[in-house]
């Protein structure tokens, strides 16, 4: 009898997803063993293109549904619906779609766990996020009080108004549900994807932090002091993401700040101007400095005290 031919074992298949190596910072989590120079570039193009395509599809679907339901449309400038609350909810939802888009780009093109966009732990650390939210509420309240006091001391009327509970409660319900996702989406794009895309090439995180903050400011409609505020916000959020190893601290302040800003507009009943951005008074700088200083210092102290994970394992 002849012995059967020797059977070579089949070659081992490379897993699709490769985690980052241990002991690397948040900005370097895209530098996995599967990293190639073209992956961050292609991923960025795919994320931007995918977001534009999905946004267009959502606009067309909303237009179709609104037409069939005979909802009044504006379709002018950045407005779509005549109803300001419906229009606000629509815009917040569209922005929130950036989260699955960047998750998909990380998984499909960079072939890494999508959770590494959230933190060095490979997921969103909910306990740490909750603590950051408590600090954010305190920082935003103190910043608002400092700005209001500065306005009053310089003879400027803060011009807060109250439209009543019937106008406030429905608007606030939409804001509380959607603004956290809108804020998180902007953090995943400008602090998560941008910083990690640069971190795939560079050891210094600051080019990614500064360019992410610049892109973040450029896509807002503020002028004068408003530009400085948005850019400074982006720089602080990027620095905190590196320091704490994730997006929890940036998301917490971004969401709290936006809920407060939209909440003031909801209280006034003037939702037609909820998405309008422009010039901020110089007195707002005082509130900004207080908010940034309180939040940044508290996050640094508590992150060190609680030994928040800042490197991958």
Coordinates of N, CA and C in Angstrom, one line a residue, residues 21-199:
X21 N -1.1 48.0 19.3 CA -0.2 47.5 20.3 C -0.4 48.0 21.7
X22 N 0.2 47.4 22.7 CA 0.1 47.9 24.0 C 0.9 49.2 24.3
X23 N 0.5 49.9 25.3 CA 1.3 51.1 25.8 C 1.5 52.2 24.8
X24 N 0.4 52.4 24.0 CA 0.4 53.6 23.1 C -0.6 54.6 23.5
X25 N -0.4 55.9 23.1 CA -1.4 56.9 23.5 C -2.6 56.8 22.6
X26 N -3.6 57.6 22.9 CA -4.8 57.7 22.2 C -4.6 58.1 20.7
X27 N -3.8 59.0 20.5 CA -3.6 59.5 19.1 C -2.9 58.5 18.2
X28 N -2.3 57.5 18.8 CA -1.6 56.5 18.0 C -2.3 55.1 17.9
X29 N -3.6 55.1 18.2 CA -4.3 53.8 18.2 C -4.6 53.3 16.8
X30 N -4.4 54.2 15.8 CA -4.6 53.7 14.4 C -3.3 53.0 13.8
X31 N -2.3 53.1 14.6 CA -1.0 52.6 14.1 C -0.9 51.1 14.5
X32 N -1.8 50.3 13.9 CA -1.8 48.8 14.2 C -0.8 48.1 13.3
X33 N -0.6 46.8 13.5 CA 0.3 46.0 12.6 C -0.2 46.1 11.1
X34 N -1.5 46.3 10.9 CA -2.1 46.4 9.6 C -2.0 47.8 9.0
X35 N -1.5 48.8 9.7 CA -1.4 50.1 9.2 C -0.5 50.2 8.0
X36 N -1.0 50.9 7.0 CA -0.3 51.3 5.8 C -0.4 52.8 5.6
X37 N 0.5 53.4 4.9 CA 0.5 54.9 4.7 C -0.8 55.4 4.1
X38 N -1.5 54.6 3.3 CA -2.6 55.0 2.6 C -4.0 54.9 3.3
X39 N -4.0 54.1 4.4 CA -5.2 53.8 5.1 C -5.8 55.1 5.7
X40 N -5.1 55.9 6.5 CA -5.7 57.1 7.0 C -6.2 58.1 5.9
X41 N -5.5 58.1 4.8 CA -5.9 59.0 3.7 C -7.2 58.5 3.1
X42 N -7.2 57.2 2.7 CA -8.4 56.7 2.1 C -9.6 56.7 3.1
X43 N -9.3 56.4 4.4 CA -10.3 56.5 5.4 C -10.9 57.8 5.6
X44 N -10.1 58.9 5.5 CA -10.6 60.2 5.6 C -11.5 60.6 4.4
X45 N -11.1 60.2 3.2 CA -11.9 60.5 2.0 C -13.2 59.7 2.1
X46 N -13.1 58.5 2.6 CA -14.3 57.6 2.7 C -15.3 58.2 3.8
X47 N -14.7 58.7 4.9 CA -15.6 59.3 5.9 C -16.3 60.5 5.5
X48 N -15.5 61.4 4.8 CA -16.1 62.7 4.3 C -17.1 62.4 3.2
X49 N -16.7 61.5 2.3 CA -17.7 61.2 1.2 C -18.9 60.4 1.7
X50 N -18.7 59.5 2.6 CA -19.8 58.8 3.2 C -20.8 59.7 3.9
X51 N -20.2 60.6 4.6 CA -21.1 61.5 5.4 C -21.9 62.4 4.4
X52 N -21.3 62.9 3.3 CA -22.0 63.7 2.4 C -23.1 62.9 1.7
X53 N -22.8 61.6 1.3 CA -23.8 60.8 0.6 C -25.0 60.5 1.5
X54 N -24.6 60.1 2.8 CA -25.7 59.8 3.7 C -26.6 61.0 4.0
X55 N -25.9 62.2 4.2 CA -26.6 63.4 4.4 C -27.6 63.8 3.3
X56 N -27.1 63.6 2.1 CA -27.9 63.9 0.9 C -29.1 62.9 0.9
X57 N -28.8 61.7 1.2 CA -29.9 60.7 1.2 C -31.0 61.0 2.3
X58 N -30.5 61.4 3.4 CA -31.4 61.8 4.5 C -32.2 63.0 4.1
X59 N -31.6 64.0 3.5 CA -32.3 65.2 3.0 C -33.4 64.8 2.0
X60 N -33.1 64.0 1.1 CA -34.0 63.6 0.0 C -35.2 62.8 0.7
X61 N -34.8 61.9 1.6 CA -35.9 61.1 2.3 C -36.8 62.0 3.1
X62 N -36.2 63.0 3.8 CA -37.0 63.9 4.6 C -37.9 64.8 3.7
X63 N -37.3 65.2 2.6 CA -38.1 66.0 1.6 C -39.3 65.2 1.1
X64 N -39.1 63.9 0.8 CA -40.1 63.1 0.3 C -41.2 62.9 1.3
X65 N -40.8 62.5 2.5 CA -41.8 62.3 3.6 C -42.6 63.6 3.9
X66 N -41.9 64.7 3.9 CA -42.5 66.0 4.2 C -43.5 66.4 3.1
X67 N -43.1 66.1 1.9 CA -44.0 66.4 0.8 C -45.3 65.6 0.8
X68 N -45.1 64.3 1.1 CA -46.3 63.4 1.2 C -47.2 63.7 2.4
X69 N -46.5 64.2 3.5 CA -47.3 64.5 4.7 C -47.7 66.0 4.6
X70 N -47.4 66.7 3.6 CA -47.8 68.1 3.4 C -47.3 69.0 4.5
X71 N -46.0 68.7 5.0 CA -45.4 69.5 6.0 C -44.8 70.7 5.2
X72 N -44.9 71.9 5.7 CA -44.4 73.1 5.1 C -42.8 73.1 5.1
X73 N -42.2 73.3 3.9 CA -40.8 73.3 3.8 C -40.3 74.7 3.4
X74 N -39.0 75.0 3.8 CA -38.4 76.2 3.5 C -37.4 76.0 2.3
X75 N -36.5 75.0 2.5 CA -35.5 74.6 1.5 C -34.7 75.9 1.0
X76 N -34.2 76.7 2.0 CA -33.5 77.9 1.7 C -32.4 78.0 2.7
X77 N -31.2 78.2 2.1 CA -30.0 78.4 3.0 C -29.8 77.1 3.8
X78 N -29.7 77.2 5.1 CA -29.5 76.1 6.0 C -30.8 75.6 6.6
X79 N -31.9 76.2 6.2 CA -33.2 75.8 6.7 C -33.9 74.8 5.8
X80 N -34.6 73.8 6.3 CA -35.4 72.9 5.5 C -36.9 73.0 5.9
X81 N -37.2 72.9 7.2 CA -38.6 72.9 7.6 C -39.0 74.3 8.1
X82 N -40.2 74.6 7.9 CA -40.8 75.9 8.5 C -40.8 75.8 10.0
X83 N -41.3 74.6 10.5 CA -41.3 74.4 11.9 C -39.9 74.5 12.5
X84 N -39.5 75.4 13.3 CA -38.1 75.6 13.8 C -37.7 74.4 14.7
X85 N -38.6 73.8 15.4 CA -38.2 72.7 16.3 C -37.9 71.4 15.4
X86 N -38.7 71.2 14.4 CA -38.5 70.1 13.5 C -37.2 70.3 12.7
X87 N -37.0 71.6 12.3 CA -35.7 71.9 11.6 C -34.5 71.6 12.4
X88 N -34.6 72.1 13.7 CA -33.5 71.8 14.6 C -33.2 70.4 14.8
X89 N -34.2 69.6 15.1 CA -34.1 68.2 15.2 C -33.5 67.5 14.0
X90 N -33.9 67.9 12.8 CA -33.4 67.3 11.6 C -31.9 67.6 11.5
X91 N -31.5 68.8 11.7 CA -30.0 69.2 11.6 C -29.2 68.4 12.6
X92 N -29.7 68.3 13.8 CA -28.9 67.6 14.9 C -28.8 66.1 14.5
X93 N -29.8 65.6 13.9 CA -29.8 64.1 13.5 C -28.8 63.9 12.4
X94 N -28.8 64.8 11.4 CA -27.8 64.7 10.3 C -26.4 64.7 10.8
X95 N -26.1 65.6 11.7 CA -24.7 65.7 12.3 C -24.4 64.4 13.0
X96 N -25.3 63.9 13.8 CA -25.1 62.7 14.6 C -24.7 61.5 13.7
X97 N -25.0 61.5 12.4 CA -24.7 60.4 11.6 C -23.2 60.2 11.3
X98 N -22.4 61.2 11.7 CA -21.0 61.1 11.6 C -20.4 60.0 12.4
X99 N -21.1 59.6 13.5 CA -20.6 58.6 14.4 C -20.5 57.2 13.7
X100 N -21.6 56.7 13.1 CA -21.4 55.4 12.4 C -20.5 55.5 11.1
X101 N -20.4 56.7 10.5 CA -19.6 56.9 9.4 C -18.1 56.7 9.8
X102 N -17.6 57.3 10.8 CA -16.2 57.2 11.2 C -16.0 55.8 11.8
X103 N -17.0 55.3 12.5 CA -16.8 53.9 13.0 C -16.6 52.9 11.8
X104 N -17.4 53.1 10.7 CA -17.3 52.3 9.6 C -15.9 52.4 8.9
X105 N -15.4 53.6 8.8 CA -14.1 53.9 8.2 C -13.0 53.2 9.0
X106 N -13.1 53.3 10.3 CA -12.0 52.6 11.1 C -12.1 51.1 10.9
X107 N -13.3 50.5 10.9 CA -13.4 49.1 10.8 C -13.1 48.6 9.4
X108 N -13.6 49.2 8.4 CA -13.5 48.7 7.0 C -12.2 49.1 6.3
X109 N -11.7 50.2 6.6 CA -10.5 50.7 5.9 C -9.2 50.6 6.7
X110 N -9.3 51.0 7.9 CA -8.1 50.9 8.8 C -8.0 49.5 9.4
X111 N -9.1 48.7 9.4 CA -9.1 47.4 9.9 C -8.7 47.3 11.4
X112 N -9.3 48.2 12.1 CA -9.0 48.2 13.6 C -10.3 48.2 14.3
X113 N -10.3 47.9 15.6 CA -11.6 48.0 16.3 C -12.1 49.4 16.3
X114 N -13.4 49.5 15.9 CA -14.0 50.9 15.9 C -14.0 51.5 17.3
X115 N -14.1 50.7 18.3 CA -14.1 51.3 19.6 C -12.8 52.0 20.0
X116 N -11.7 51.8 19.3 CA -10.5 52.6 19.6 C -10.6 54.0 19.2
X117 N -11.7 54.4 18.5 CA -12.0 55.8 18.3 C -12.5 56.4 19.6
X118 N -13.1 55.6 20.5 CA -13.6 56.1 21.8 C -12.5 56.3 22.8
X119 N -11.7 55.3 23.0 CA -10.7 55.4 24.0 C -9.6 54.3 23.9
X120 N -8.6 54.4 24.7 CA -7.5 53.4 24.7 C -8.0 52.1 25.2
X121 N -9.2 52.1 25.9 CA -9.8 50.8 26.4 C -10.6 50.1 25.3
X122 N -10.7 50.7 24.1 CA -11.4 50.1 23.0 C -12.9 50.3 23.1
X123 N -13.4 51.2 24.0 CA -14.8 51.4 24.2 C -15.0 52.7 24.9
X124 N -16.2 53.2 25.0 CA -16.6 54.4 25.7 C -16.7 54.0 27.2
X125 N -15.9 54.6 28.0 CA -15.9 54.3 29.5 C -17.0 55.1 30.2
X126 N -18.1 54.5 30.4 CA -19.3 55.1 30.8 C -19.2 55.7 32.2
X127 N -18.5 55.0 33.1 CA -18.3 55.6 34.4 C -17.5 56.9 34.4
X128 N -16.4 56.9 33.7 CA -15.6 58.1 33.5 C -16.4 59.2 32.8
X129 N -17.2 58.8 31.9 CA -18.0 59.8 31.2 C -19.0 60.5 32.2
X130 N -19.6 59.7 33.0 CA -20.5 60.2 34.0 C -19.8 61.2 35.0
X131 N -18.6 60.9 35.4 CA -17.9 61.8 36.3 C -17.5 63.1 35.5
X132 N -17.2 63.0 34.3 CA -16.8 64.1 33.5 C -18.1 65.0 33.3
X133 N -19.2 64.4 33.1 CA -20.5 65.2 33.0 C -20.7 66.0 34.2
X134 N -20.5 65.5 35.4 CA -20.7 66.3 36.6 C -19.8 67.5 36.7
X135 N -18.5 67.3 36.3 CA -17.6 68.4 36.2 C -18.0 69.4 35.2
X136 N -18.5 68.9 34.0 CA -18.8 69.8 32.9 C -20.0 70.7 33.3
X137 N -21.0 70.1 34.1 CA -22.1 70.9 34.5 C -21.6 72.1 35.4
X138 N -20.8 71.8 36.3 CA -20.2 72.8 37.2 C -19.5 73.9 36.4
X139 N -18.6 73.4 35.5 CA -17.8 74.4 34.7 C -18.7 75.3 33.8
X140 N -19.7 74.7 33.2 CA -20.6 75.5 32.3 C -21.4 76.5 33.1
X141 N -21.9 76.1 34.3 CA -22.7 77.0 35.1 C -21.8 78.1 35.6
X142 N -20.6 77.8 36.1 CA -19.7 78.9 36.5 C -19.3 79.8 35.4
X143 N -19.1 79.2 34.2 CA -18.7 80.1 33.1 C -19.9 81.0 32.7
X144 N -21.1 80.5 32.7 CA -22.2 81.3 32.4 C -22.4 82.4 33.4
X145 N -22.2 82.1 34.7 CA -22.4 83.1 35.7 C -21.3 84.2 35.6
X146 N -20.1 83.8 35.2 CA -19.0 84.7 35.1 C -19.3 85.7 33.9
X147 N -19.8 85.1 32.8 CA -20.1 85.9 31.6 C -21.3 86.9 31.9
X148 N -22.3 86.4 32.6 CA -23.4 87.2 33.0 C -23.0 88.4 33.9
X149 N -22.1 88.1 34.9 CA -21.7 89.1 35.8 C -20.8 90.1 35.0
X150 N -20.0 89.7 34.1 CA -19.2 90.6 33.3 C -20.1 91.5 32.4
X151 N -21.1 91.0 31.8 CA -22.0 91.8 31.0 C -22.7 92.8 31.9
X152 N -23.2 92.4 33.0 CA -23.9 93.4 33.9 C -22.9 94.5 34.4
X153 N -21.7 94.1 34.7 CA -20.7 95.1 35.3 C -20.3 96.1 34.2
X154 N -20.4 95.7 32.9 CA -20.0 96.6 31.8 C -21.2 97.2 31.2
X155 N -22.3 97.1 31.9 CA -23.5 97.8 31.4 C -24.2 97.2 30.2
X156 N -24.0 95.9 30.0 CA -24.7 95.3 28.9 C -25.8 94.4 29.4
X157 N -27.0 94.4 28.8 CA -28.1 93.6 29.2 C -27.9 92.2 28.7
X158 N -27.8 91.1 29.5 CA -27.7 89.8 29.0 C -28.8 89.4 28.1
X159 N -30.0 90.0 28.2 CA -31.1 89.8 27.3 C -31.7 88.4 27.3
X160 N -31.7 87.8 28.5 CA -32.4 86.5 28.7 C -33.9 86.7 28.7
X161 N -34.6 85.8 28.2 CA -36.1 85.9 28.2 C -36.7 84.6 28.4
X162 N -38.0 84.6 28.8 CA -38.7 83.3 29.1 C -40.0 83.3 28.3
X163 N -40.1 82.3 27.4 CA -41.3 82.1 26.6 C -42.4 81.3 27.2
X164 N -42.1 80.7 28.4 CA -43.2 79.8 29.0 C -42.9 78.4 28.8
X165 N -43.5 77.6 29.7 CA -43.2 76.1 29.7 C -43.7 75.4 28.4
X166 N -44.8 75.9 27.9 CA -45.3 75.3 26.7 C -44.4 75.3 25.5
X167 N -43.6 76.4 25.4 CA -42.6 76.5 24.4 C -41.3 75.8 24.8
X168 N -41.0 75.9 26.1 CA -39.7 75.4 26.5 C -39.6 73.8 26.6
X169 N -40.6 73.2 27.1 CA -40.5 71.7 27.4 C -40.4 70.9 26.1
X170 N -41.2 71.1 25.0 CA -41.0 70.3 23.8 C -39.6 70.5 23.2
X171 N -39.1 71.8 23.2 CA -37.8 72.1 22.6 C -36.7 71.4 23.4
X172 N -36.8 71.5 24.8 CA -35.8 70.9 25.6 C -35.8 69.4 25.5
X173 N -36.9 68.8 25.3 CA -36.9 67.3 25.1 C -36.1 66.9 23.9
X174 N -36.3 67.6 22.8 CA -35.6 67.4 21.6 C -34.1 67.6 21.8
X175 N -33.8 68.7 22.5 CA -32.4 69.0 22.7 C -31.7 68.0 23.6
X176 N -32.3 67.6 24.6 CA -31.7 66.6 25.5 C -31.5 65.2 24.9
X177 N -32.4 64.9 23.9 CA -32.3 63.6 23.2 C -31.2 63.6 22.2
X178 N -31.1 64.7 21.4 CA -30.3 64.7 20.2 C -29.0 65.4 20.3
X179 N -28.9 66.5 21.2 CA -27.6 67.2 21.3 C -26.5 66.4 21.8
X180 N -26.6 65.4 22.7 CA -25.5 64.6 23.1 C -24.9 63.8 21.9
X181 N -25.8 63.3 21.0 CA -25.3 62.6 19.8 C -24.6 63.6 18.9
X182 N -25.2 64.7 18.7 CA -24.6 65.7 17.8 C -23.2 66.1 18.3
X183 N -23.1 66.4 19.6 CA -21.8 66.8 20.2 C -20.8 65.7 20.1
X184 N -21.2 64.4 20.4 CA -20.3 63.3 20.3 C -19.8 63.1 18.9
X185 N -20.7 63.3 17.9 CA -20.3 63.1 16.5 C -19.2 64.1 16.1
X186 N -19.3 65.3 16.6 CA -18.3 66.3 16.3 C -16.9 65.9 16.9
X187 N -17.0 65.4 18.1 CA -15.8 64.9 18.8 C -15.2 63.7 18.1
X188 N -16.0 62.8 17.7 CA -15.5 61.6 17.0 C -14.8 62.0 15.7
X189 N -15.3 63.0 15.1 CA -14.7 63.4 13.8 C -13.5 64.3 14.0
X190 N -13.6 65.3 14.8 CA -12.5 66.3 14.9 C -11.4 66.0 15.9
X191 N -11.8 65.3 17.0 CA -10.8 64.9 18.0 C -10.5 63.4 17.8
X192 N -11.4 62.6 17.4 CA -11.1 61.2 17.3 C -10.4 60.9 15.9
X193 N -11.2 61.0 14.8 CA -10.6 60.6 13.6 C -9.4 61.5 13.2
X194 N -9.5 62.8 13.2 CA -8.4 63.7 12.8 C -7.2 63.5 13.6
X195 N -7.3 63.5 14.9 CA -6.1 63.3 15.7 C -5.4 61.9 15.5
X196 N -6.2 60.9 15.4 CA -5.7 59.6 15.2 C -5.1 59.4 13.8
X197 N -5.7 60.1 12.8 CA -5.1 60.0 11.4 C -3.7 60.6 11.4
X198 N -3.5 61.7 12.1 CA -2.2 62.3 12.1 C -1.3 61.4 13.0
X199 N -1.8 60.9 14.1 CA -1.1 60.0 15.0 C -0.6 58.8 14.3

